[in-house]
Coordinates of C-alpha atoms in Angstrom, one line a residue:
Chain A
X601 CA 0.0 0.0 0.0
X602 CA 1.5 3.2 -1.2
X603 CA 1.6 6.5 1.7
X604 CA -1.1 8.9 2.2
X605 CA -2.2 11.0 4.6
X606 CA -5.2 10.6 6.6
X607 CA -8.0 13.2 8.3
X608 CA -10.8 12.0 10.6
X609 CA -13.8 14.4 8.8
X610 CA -15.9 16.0 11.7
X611 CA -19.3 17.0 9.3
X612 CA -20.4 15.4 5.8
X613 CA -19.9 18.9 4.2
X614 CA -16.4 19.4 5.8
X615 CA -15.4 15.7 3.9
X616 CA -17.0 17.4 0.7
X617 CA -15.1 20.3 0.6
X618 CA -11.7 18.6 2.0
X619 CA -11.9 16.0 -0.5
X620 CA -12.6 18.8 -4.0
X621 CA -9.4 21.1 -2.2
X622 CA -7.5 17.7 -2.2
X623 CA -7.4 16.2 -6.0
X624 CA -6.7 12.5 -5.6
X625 CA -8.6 12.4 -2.2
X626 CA -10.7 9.3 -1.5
X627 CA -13.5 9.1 1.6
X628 CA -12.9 5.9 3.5
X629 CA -16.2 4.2 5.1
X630 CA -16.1 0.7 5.6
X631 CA -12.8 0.3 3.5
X632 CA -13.8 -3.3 2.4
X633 CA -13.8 -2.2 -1.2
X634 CA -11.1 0.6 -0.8
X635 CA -8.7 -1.3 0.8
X636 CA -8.4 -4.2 -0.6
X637 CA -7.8 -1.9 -3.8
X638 CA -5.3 0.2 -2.1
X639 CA -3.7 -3.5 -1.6
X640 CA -3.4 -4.4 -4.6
X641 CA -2.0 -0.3 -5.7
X642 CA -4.9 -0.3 -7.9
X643 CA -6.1 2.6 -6.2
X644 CA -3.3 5.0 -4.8
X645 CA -5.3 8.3 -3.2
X646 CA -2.6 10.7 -1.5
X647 CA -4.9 11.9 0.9
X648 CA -7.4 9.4 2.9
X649 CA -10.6 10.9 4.7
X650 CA -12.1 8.8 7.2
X651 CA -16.2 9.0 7.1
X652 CA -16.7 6.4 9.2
X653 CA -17.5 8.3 12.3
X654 CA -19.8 10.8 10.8
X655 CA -23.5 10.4 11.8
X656 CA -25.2 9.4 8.7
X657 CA -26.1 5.8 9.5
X658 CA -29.6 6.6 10.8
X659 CA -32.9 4.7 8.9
X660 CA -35.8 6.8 9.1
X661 CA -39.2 7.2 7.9
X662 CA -39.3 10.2 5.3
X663 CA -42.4 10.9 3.1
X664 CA -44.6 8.0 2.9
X665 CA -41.1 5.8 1.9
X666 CA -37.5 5.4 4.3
X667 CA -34.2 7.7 4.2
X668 CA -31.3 5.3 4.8
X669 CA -28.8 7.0 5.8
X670 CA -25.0 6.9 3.7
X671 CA -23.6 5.0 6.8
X672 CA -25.5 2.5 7.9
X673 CA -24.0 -1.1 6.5
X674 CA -25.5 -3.7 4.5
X675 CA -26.2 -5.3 7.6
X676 CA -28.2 -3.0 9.2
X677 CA -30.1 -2.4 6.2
X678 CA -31.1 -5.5 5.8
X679 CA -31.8 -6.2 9.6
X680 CA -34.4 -3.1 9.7
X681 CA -37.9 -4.1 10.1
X682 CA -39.0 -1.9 7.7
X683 CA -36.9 -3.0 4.9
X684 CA -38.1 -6.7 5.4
X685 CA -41.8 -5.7 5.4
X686 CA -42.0 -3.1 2.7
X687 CA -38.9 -3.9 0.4
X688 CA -38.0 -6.9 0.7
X689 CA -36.3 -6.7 -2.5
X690 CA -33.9 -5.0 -1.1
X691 CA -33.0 -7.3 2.2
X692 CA -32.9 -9.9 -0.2
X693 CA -30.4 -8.2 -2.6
X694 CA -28.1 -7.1 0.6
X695 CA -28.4 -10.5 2.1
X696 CA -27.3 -12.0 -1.6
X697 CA -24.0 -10.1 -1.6
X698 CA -20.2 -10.4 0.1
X699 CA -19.9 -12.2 3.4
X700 CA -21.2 -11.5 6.9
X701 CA -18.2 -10.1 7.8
X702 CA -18.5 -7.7 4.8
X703 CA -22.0 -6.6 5.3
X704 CA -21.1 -6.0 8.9
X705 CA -18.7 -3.4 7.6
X706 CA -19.8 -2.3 4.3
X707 CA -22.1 1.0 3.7
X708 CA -24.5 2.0 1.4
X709 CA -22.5 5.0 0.0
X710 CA -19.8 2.8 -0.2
X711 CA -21.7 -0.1 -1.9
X712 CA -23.0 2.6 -4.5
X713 CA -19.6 3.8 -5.5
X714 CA -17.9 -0.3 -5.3
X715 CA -16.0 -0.3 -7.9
X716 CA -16.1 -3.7 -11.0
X717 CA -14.5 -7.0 -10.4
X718 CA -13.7 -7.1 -13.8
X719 CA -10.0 -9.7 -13.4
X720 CA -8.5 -7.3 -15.9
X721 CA -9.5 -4.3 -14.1
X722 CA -7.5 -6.3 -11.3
X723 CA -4.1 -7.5 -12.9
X724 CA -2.3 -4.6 -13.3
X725 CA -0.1 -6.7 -15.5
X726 CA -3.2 -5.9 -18.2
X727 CA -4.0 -2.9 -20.0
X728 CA -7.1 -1.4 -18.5
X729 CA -9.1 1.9 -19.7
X730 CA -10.3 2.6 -16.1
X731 CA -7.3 2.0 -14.2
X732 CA -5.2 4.0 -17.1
X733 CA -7.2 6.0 -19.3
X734 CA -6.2 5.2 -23.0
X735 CA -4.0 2.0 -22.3
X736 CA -7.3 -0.6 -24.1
X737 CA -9.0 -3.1 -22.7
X738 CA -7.8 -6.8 -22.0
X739 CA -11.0 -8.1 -21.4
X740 CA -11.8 -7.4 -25.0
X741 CA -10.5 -10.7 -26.6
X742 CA -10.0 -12.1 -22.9
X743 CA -11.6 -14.6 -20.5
X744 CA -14.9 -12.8 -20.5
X745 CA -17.2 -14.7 -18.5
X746 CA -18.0 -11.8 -15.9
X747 CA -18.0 -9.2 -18.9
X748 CA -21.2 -6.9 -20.2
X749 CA -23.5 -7.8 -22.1
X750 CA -25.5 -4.7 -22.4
X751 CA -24.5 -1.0 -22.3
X752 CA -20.8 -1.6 -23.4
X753 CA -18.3 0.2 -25.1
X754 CA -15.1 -0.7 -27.4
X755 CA -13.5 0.8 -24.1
X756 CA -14.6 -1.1 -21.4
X757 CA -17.1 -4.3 -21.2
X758 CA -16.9 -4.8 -17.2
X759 CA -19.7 -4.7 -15.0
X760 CA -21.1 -3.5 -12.2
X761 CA -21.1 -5.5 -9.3
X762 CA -23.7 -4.0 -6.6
X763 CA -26.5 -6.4 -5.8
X764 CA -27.7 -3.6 -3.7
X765 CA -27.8 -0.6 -6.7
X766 CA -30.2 -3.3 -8.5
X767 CA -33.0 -3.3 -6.1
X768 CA -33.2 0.4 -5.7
X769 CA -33.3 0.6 -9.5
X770 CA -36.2 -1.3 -9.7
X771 CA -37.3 0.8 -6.3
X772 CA -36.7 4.6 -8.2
X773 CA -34.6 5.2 -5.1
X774 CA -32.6 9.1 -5.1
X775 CA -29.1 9.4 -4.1
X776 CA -29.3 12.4 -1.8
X777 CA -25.4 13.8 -1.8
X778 CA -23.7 17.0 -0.7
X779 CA -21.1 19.0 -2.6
X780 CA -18.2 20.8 -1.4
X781 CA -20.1 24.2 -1.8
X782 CA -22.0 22.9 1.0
X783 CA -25.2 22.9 -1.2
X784 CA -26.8 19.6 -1.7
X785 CA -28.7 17.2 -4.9
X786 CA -30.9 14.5 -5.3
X787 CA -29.9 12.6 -8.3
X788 CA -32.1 9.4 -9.3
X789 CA -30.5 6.5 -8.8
X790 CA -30.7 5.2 -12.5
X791 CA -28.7 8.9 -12.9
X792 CA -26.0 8.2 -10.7
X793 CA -24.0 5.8 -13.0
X794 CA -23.0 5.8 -16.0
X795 CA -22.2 3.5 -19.2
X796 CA -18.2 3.5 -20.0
X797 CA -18.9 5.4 -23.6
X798 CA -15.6 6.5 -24.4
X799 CA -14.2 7.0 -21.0
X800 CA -14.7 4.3 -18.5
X801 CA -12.9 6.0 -15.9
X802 CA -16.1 8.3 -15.6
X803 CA -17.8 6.4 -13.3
X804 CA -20.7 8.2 -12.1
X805 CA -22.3 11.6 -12.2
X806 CA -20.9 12.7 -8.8
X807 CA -18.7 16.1 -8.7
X808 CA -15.3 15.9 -8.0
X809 CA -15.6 16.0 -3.6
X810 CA -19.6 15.1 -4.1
X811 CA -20.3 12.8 -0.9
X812 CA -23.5 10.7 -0.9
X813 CA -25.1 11.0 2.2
X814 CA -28.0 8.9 1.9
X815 CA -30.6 7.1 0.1
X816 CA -34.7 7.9 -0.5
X817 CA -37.0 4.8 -0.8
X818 CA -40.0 6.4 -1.9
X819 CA -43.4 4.5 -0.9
X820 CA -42.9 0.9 -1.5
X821 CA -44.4 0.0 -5.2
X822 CA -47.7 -1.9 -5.2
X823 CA -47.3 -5.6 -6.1
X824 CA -44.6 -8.5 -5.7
X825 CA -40.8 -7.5 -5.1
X826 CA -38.3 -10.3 -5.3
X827 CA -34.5 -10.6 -5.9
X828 CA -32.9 -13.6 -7.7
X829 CA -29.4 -13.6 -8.4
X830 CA -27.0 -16.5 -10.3
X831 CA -23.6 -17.4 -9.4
X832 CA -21.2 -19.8 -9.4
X833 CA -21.2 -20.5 -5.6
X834 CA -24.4 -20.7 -3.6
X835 CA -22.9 -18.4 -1.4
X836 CA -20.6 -15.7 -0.9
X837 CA -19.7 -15.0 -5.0
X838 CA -20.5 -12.3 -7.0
X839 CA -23.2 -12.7 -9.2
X840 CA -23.2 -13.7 -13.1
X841 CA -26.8 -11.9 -13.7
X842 CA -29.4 -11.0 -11.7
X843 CA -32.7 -9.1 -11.3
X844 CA -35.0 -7.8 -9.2
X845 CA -38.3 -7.1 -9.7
X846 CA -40.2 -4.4 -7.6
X847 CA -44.1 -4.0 -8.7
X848 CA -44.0 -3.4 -12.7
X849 CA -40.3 -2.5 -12.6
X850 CA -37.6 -4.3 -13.3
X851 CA -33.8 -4.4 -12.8
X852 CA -30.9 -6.4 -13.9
X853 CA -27.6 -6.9 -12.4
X854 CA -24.2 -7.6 -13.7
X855 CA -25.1 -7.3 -17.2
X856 CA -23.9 -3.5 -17.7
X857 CA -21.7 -0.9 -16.1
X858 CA -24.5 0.3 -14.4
X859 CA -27.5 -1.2 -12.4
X860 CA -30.0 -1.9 -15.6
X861 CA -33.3 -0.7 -15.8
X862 CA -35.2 -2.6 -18.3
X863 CA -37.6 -0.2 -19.2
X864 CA -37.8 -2.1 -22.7
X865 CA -39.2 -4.9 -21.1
X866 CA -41.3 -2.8 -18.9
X867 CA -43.1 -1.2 -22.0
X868 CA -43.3 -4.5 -23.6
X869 CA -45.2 -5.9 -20.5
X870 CA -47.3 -2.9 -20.1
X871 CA -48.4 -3.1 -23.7
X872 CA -49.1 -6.7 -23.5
X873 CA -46.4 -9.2 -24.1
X874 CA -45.5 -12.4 -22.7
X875 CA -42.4 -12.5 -20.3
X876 CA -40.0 -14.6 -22.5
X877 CA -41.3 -11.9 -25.4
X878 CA -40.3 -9.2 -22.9
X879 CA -37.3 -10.6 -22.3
X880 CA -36.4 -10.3 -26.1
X881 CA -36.6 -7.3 -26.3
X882 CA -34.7 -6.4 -23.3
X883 CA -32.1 -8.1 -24.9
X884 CA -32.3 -7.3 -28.7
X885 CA -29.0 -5.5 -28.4
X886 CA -27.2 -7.8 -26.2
X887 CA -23.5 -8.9 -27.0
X888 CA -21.3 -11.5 -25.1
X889 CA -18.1 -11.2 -26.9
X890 CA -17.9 -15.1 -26.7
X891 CA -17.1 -15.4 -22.9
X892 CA -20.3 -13.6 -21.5
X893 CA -23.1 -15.1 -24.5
X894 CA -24.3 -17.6 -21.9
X895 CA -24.9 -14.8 -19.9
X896 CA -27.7 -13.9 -22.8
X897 CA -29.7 -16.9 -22.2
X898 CA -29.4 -16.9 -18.2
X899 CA -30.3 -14.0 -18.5
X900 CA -33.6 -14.2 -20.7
X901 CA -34.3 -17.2 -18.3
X902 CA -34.2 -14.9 -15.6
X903 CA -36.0 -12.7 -16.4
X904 CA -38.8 -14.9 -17.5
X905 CA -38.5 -16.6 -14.4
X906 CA -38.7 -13.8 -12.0
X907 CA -41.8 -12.3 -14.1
X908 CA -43.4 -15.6 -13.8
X909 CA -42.8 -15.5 -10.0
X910 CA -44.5 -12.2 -10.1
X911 CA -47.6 -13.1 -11.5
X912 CA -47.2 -11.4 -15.0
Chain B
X1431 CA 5.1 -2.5 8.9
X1432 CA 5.7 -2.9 12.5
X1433 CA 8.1 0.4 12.6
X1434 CA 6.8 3.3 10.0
X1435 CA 9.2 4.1 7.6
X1436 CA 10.7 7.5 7.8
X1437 CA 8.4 9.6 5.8
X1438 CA 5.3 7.5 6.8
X1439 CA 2.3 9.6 8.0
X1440 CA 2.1 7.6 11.8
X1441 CA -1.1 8.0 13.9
X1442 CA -1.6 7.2 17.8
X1443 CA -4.8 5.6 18.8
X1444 CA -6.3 3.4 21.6
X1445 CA -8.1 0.0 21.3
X1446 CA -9.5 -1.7 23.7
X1447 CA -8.7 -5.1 22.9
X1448 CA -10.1 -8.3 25.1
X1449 CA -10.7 -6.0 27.7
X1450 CA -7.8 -4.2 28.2
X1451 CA -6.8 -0.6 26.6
X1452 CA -3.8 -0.7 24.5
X1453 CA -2.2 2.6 23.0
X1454 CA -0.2 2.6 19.5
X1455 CA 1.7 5.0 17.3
X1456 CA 1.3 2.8 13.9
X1457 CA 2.1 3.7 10.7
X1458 CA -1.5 5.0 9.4
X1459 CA -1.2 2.3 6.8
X1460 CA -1.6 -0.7 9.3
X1461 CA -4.5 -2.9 9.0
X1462 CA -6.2 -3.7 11.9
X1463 CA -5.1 -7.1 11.7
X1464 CA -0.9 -6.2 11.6
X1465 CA -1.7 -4.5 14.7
X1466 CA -3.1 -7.0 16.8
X1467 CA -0.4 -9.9 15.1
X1468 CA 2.8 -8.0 14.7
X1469 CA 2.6 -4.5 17.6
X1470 CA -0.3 -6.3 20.2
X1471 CA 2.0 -9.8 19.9
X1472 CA -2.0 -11.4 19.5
X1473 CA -1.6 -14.4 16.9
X1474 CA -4.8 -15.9 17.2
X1475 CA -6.3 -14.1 14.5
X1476 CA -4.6 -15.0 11.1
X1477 CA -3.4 -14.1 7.9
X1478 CA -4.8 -15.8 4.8
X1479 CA -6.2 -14.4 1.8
X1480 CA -5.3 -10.5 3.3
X1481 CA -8.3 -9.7 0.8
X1482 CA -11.4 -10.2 3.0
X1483 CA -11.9 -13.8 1.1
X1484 CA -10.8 -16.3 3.7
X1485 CA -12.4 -15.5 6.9
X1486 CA -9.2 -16.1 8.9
X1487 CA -8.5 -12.8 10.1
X1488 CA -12.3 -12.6 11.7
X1489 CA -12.3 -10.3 15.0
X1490 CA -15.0 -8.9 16.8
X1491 CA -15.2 -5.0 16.8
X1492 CA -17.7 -3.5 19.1
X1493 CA -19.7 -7.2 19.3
X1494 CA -19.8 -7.8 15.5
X1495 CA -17.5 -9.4 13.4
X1496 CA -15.6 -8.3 10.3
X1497 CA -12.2 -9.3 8.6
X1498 CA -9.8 -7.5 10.5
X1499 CA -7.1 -7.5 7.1
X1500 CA -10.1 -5.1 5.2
X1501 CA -9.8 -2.4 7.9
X1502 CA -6.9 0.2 8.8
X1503 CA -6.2 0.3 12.4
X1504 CA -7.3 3.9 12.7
X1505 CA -10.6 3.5 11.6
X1506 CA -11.1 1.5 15.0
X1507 CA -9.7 4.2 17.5
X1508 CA -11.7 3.9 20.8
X1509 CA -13.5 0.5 19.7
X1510 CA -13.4 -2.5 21.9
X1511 CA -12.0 -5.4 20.0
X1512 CA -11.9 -9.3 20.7
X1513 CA -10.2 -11.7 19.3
X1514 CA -9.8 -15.6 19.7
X1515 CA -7.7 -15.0 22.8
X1516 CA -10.6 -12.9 24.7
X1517 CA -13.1 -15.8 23.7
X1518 CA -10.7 -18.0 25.6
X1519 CA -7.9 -19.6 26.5
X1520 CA -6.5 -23.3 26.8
X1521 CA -6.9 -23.0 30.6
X1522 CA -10.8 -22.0 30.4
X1523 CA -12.2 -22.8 26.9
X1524 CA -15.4 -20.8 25.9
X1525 CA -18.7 -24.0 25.1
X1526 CA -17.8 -23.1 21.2
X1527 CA -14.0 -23.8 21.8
X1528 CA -14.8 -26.7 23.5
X1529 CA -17.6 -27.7 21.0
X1530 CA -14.8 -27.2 18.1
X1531 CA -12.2 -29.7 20.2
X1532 CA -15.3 -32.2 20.9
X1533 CA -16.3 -32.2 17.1
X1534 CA -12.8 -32.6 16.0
X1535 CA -14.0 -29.3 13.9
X1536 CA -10.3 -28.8 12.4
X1537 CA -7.4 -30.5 10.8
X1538 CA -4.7 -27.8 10.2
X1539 CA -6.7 -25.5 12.5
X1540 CA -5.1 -22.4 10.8
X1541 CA -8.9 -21.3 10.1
X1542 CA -10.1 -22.3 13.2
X1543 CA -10.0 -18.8 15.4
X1544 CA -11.6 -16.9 13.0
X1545 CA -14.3 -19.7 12.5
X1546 CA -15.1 -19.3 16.2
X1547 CA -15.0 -15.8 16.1
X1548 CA -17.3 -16.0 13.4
X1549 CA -19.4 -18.8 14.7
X1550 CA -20.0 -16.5 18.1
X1551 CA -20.7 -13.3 15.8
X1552 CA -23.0 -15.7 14.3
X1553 CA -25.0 -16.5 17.6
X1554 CA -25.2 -12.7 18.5
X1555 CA -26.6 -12.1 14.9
X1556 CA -29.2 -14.4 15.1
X1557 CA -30.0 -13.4 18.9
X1558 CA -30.7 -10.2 17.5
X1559 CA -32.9 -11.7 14.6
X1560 CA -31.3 -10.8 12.1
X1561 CA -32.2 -12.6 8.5
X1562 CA -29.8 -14.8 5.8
X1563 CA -30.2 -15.5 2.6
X1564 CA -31.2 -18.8 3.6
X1565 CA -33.8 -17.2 5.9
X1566 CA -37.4 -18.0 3.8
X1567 CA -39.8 -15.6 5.4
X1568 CA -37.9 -12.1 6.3
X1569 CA -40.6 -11.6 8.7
X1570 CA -40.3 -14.5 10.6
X1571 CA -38.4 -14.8 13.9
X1572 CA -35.0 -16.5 12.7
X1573 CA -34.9 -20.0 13.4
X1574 CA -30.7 -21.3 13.2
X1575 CA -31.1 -24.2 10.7
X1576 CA -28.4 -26.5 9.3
X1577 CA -29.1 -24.2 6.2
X1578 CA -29.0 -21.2 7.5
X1579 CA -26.0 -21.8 10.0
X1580 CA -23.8 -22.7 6.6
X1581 CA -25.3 -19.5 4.7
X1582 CA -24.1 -17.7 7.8
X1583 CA -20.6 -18.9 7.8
X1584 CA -19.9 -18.4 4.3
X1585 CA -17.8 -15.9 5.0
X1586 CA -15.5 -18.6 6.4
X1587 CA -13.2 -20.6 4.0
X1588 CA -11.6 -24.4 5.6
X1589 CA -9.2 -25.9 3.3
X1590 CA -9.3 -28.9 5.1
X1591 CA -13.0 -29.2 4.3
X1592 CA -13.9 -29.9 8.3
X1593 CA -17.3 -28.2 7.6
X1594 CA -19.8 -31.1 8.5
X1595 CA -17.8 -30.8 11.7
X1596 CA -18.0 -27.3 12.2
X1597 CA -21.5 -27.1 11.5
X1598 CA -22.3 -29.8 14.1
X1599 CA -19.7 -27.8 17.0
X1600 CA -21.8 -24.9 16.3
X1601 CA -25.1 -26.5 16.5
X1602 CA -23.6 -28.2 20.4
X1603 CA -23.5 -24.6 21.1
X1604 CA -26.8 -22.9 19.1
X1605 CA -29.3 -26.0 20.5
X1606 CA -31.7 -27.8 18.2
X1607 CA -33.5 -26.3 15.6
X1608 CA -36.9 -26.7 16.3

């Protein structure tokens, strides 16, 4: 791990502004993404600023939905009673990802902002456009099995890896941040990441020092929410596709750089198809670059099988 | 990274650790895990995958557990931290230390203090009701079946593959089922 210095931050917008005066500053929450990064030198921030004390880990009831605040771990999140009874989509999807040691630990700003599991993103004996901006992509042409399938670029084909981000997709959650000016912004969850276009080391919308500070549920959705998600291990592995489903919406996982809406799917439904129809269309564009095109079919099956679940 | 290296930002902070305050100057880069093997002389805890993978590092931090190697030292300032040794000692074995011996629950036993450290953050979890992904109805009260008890130590690698035998040490200590 290379040197840096390190500041306790005493107030959310004091982390804000330290981190925009500081380029190269990273907040530190639970560290279990951060760290294991800063291991492996894949990320190198000069300048460390610890979150982890600031009081933002409160769940509350806010405007018919919940506020969960930036803090609170995956854990906690999952424990609350409220989550179990009115989204259980999203207990589901928390209880689905890392291991109990990491959802003891692990935040929901932090979970937001994880960053891909792509291997190539990982061996930094491999070129990579979003550790080095420019350098090309290994995974293109590589071992793709975990790679996009959707949403992809000649630049990048990795994934996101949240289960979380997936069921508050499908939930229309807002990210609720504040910005080093002190001021702050709700920004729609499907708005807070972004595809990997030409420049994959974009990775969300936030401003440089932007800190989230929580999440809005808005009143749970009428109908059946569920999470299903496939891997290779029946426990504690990240996931080759997923989806949840959350009334009429519907959200995919590890299929893009982003938590994917399917609003294609949605439309279809709402005009009338069948599930496997909707499915198709979902997935008219997909690509698997070889190593991910089983991950077209699993996920067509998904789908189909989580709508079916629902009652479509 | 026992002494910082000159030039290394170094930080001074206070852990309670099994019950008794300790104060360091570490270089800020120490995990949490370094500082308990290699400053606090503690080498029940251990060292495997160093990425959060293995579960052998597992510690409890303020009553819950967490891999000890995904978290800097300094993040824990003021927290009370136990490890295998404050779960106990050969002289007066905690029921799931004893339950581990009585199941023969380890070959190599490198894995084994974080699997009990895990195993009793497991217990508290489930006193507290908190729900698995192997827990059916999220509403329900939690009931600790086979099932769920594997689900919940997934975070928990053997590579001697003693898991029937863990599972039935914890279970000694969890009660039936039903």
């Amino acid at each position: 791990m290379r040197p840096f210095s390190y500041t306790r931050a005493s107030s959310a917008a004091e982390a804000a502004r330290a981190a925009a005066e500081q380029p190269g500053a990273r907040f530190l929450a639970g560290g279990t993404n951060l760290l294991d990064l800063m291991k492996l030198e894949i990320e190198h921030p000069a300048h460390v600023i610890d979150i982890g004390r600031l009081p933002l880990g409160d769940i509350a009831p806010a405007e018919g939905g919940l506020r969960i605040g930036a803090m609170a771990t995956a854990s906690e999140v999952a424990a609350d009673a409220r989550v179990r009874r009115d989204y259980p989509v999203l207990a589901q999807a928390l209880l689905a990802s890392g291991s109990p040691q990491l959802r003891n630990k692990a935040t929901t700003g932090g979970n937001l902002i994880q960053r891909t599991r792509c291997p190539y993103f990982y061996d930094t004996a491999k070129p990579c456009n979003k550790r080095e901006p420019g350098a090309g992509c290994a995974a293109l042409g590589g071992l793709g099995r975990m790679s996009a399938i959707l949403g992809w670029s000649e630049a990048c084909i990795a994934t996101h890896p949240s289960d979380m981000a997936v069921a508050l997709s499908a939930l229309d959650a807002v990210v609720e941040t504040v910005t080093p000016d002190g001021g702050a912004r709700a920004i729609p969850i499907d708005e807070l990441h972004r595809l990997p276009g030409e420049h994959p080391e974009h990775e969300t919308n936030l401003r440089p020092g932007e800190l989230i500070t929580a999440v809005i549920l808005p009143p749970p959705p009428k109908g059946r929410q569920g999470y299903r998600k496939v891997r290779d291990r029946a426990a504690y592995a990240g996931g080759l596709a997923s989806v949840a489903v959350a009334g009429d919406a519907l959200a995919l996982g590890c299929v893009a750089l982003k938590p994917w809406r399917a609003r294609r799917a949605e439309a279809a439904l709402k005009a009338g198809a069948p599930p496997l129809a909707a499915a198709d269309v979902e997935l008219a564009d997909a690509k698997g670059h070889g190593g991910a095109d089983f991950k077209i079919h699993l996920t067509r099956r998904l789908i189909t099988a989580a709508l079916l679940e629902r009652g479509a | 990274m026992a002494t910082p290296p000159a030039g290394a930002p170094s930080v001074s902070i206070r852990l309670t650790v099994n019950g008794t305050s300790r104060a360091l100057d570490l270089d800020v880069r120490t995990t949490l895990l370094d500082a308990l093997r290699e400053r606090l002389n503690l080498k029940g805890a251990k060292k495997g995958c160093d990425h959060g993978q293995c579960g052998a590092c597992t510690v409890l931090v303020n009553g819950l557990r967490i891999n000890a190697c995904l978290s800097l030292a300094v993040m824990h300032d003021g927290d009370e931290v136990t490890t295998i040794e404050g779960i106990g000692l050969p002289d007066n074995l905690a029921p799931l230390q004893r339950a581990f011996l009585d199941r023969d629950a380890f070959q190599c036993g490198y894995c084994t203090p974080g699997q009990i450290c895990s195993a009793a953050g497991l217990l508290d979890e489930a006193v507290r009701g908190w729900p698995s992904a192997a827990t059916g109805d999220l509403t329900a009260p939690v009931t600790l079946t086979d099932a769920e008890i594997r689900e919940r130590m997934s975070g928990n690698i053997c590579r001697c593959s003693a898991y029937p035998q863990i599972l039935d040490a914890i279970r000694d200590v969890a009660g039936p089922a039903s």
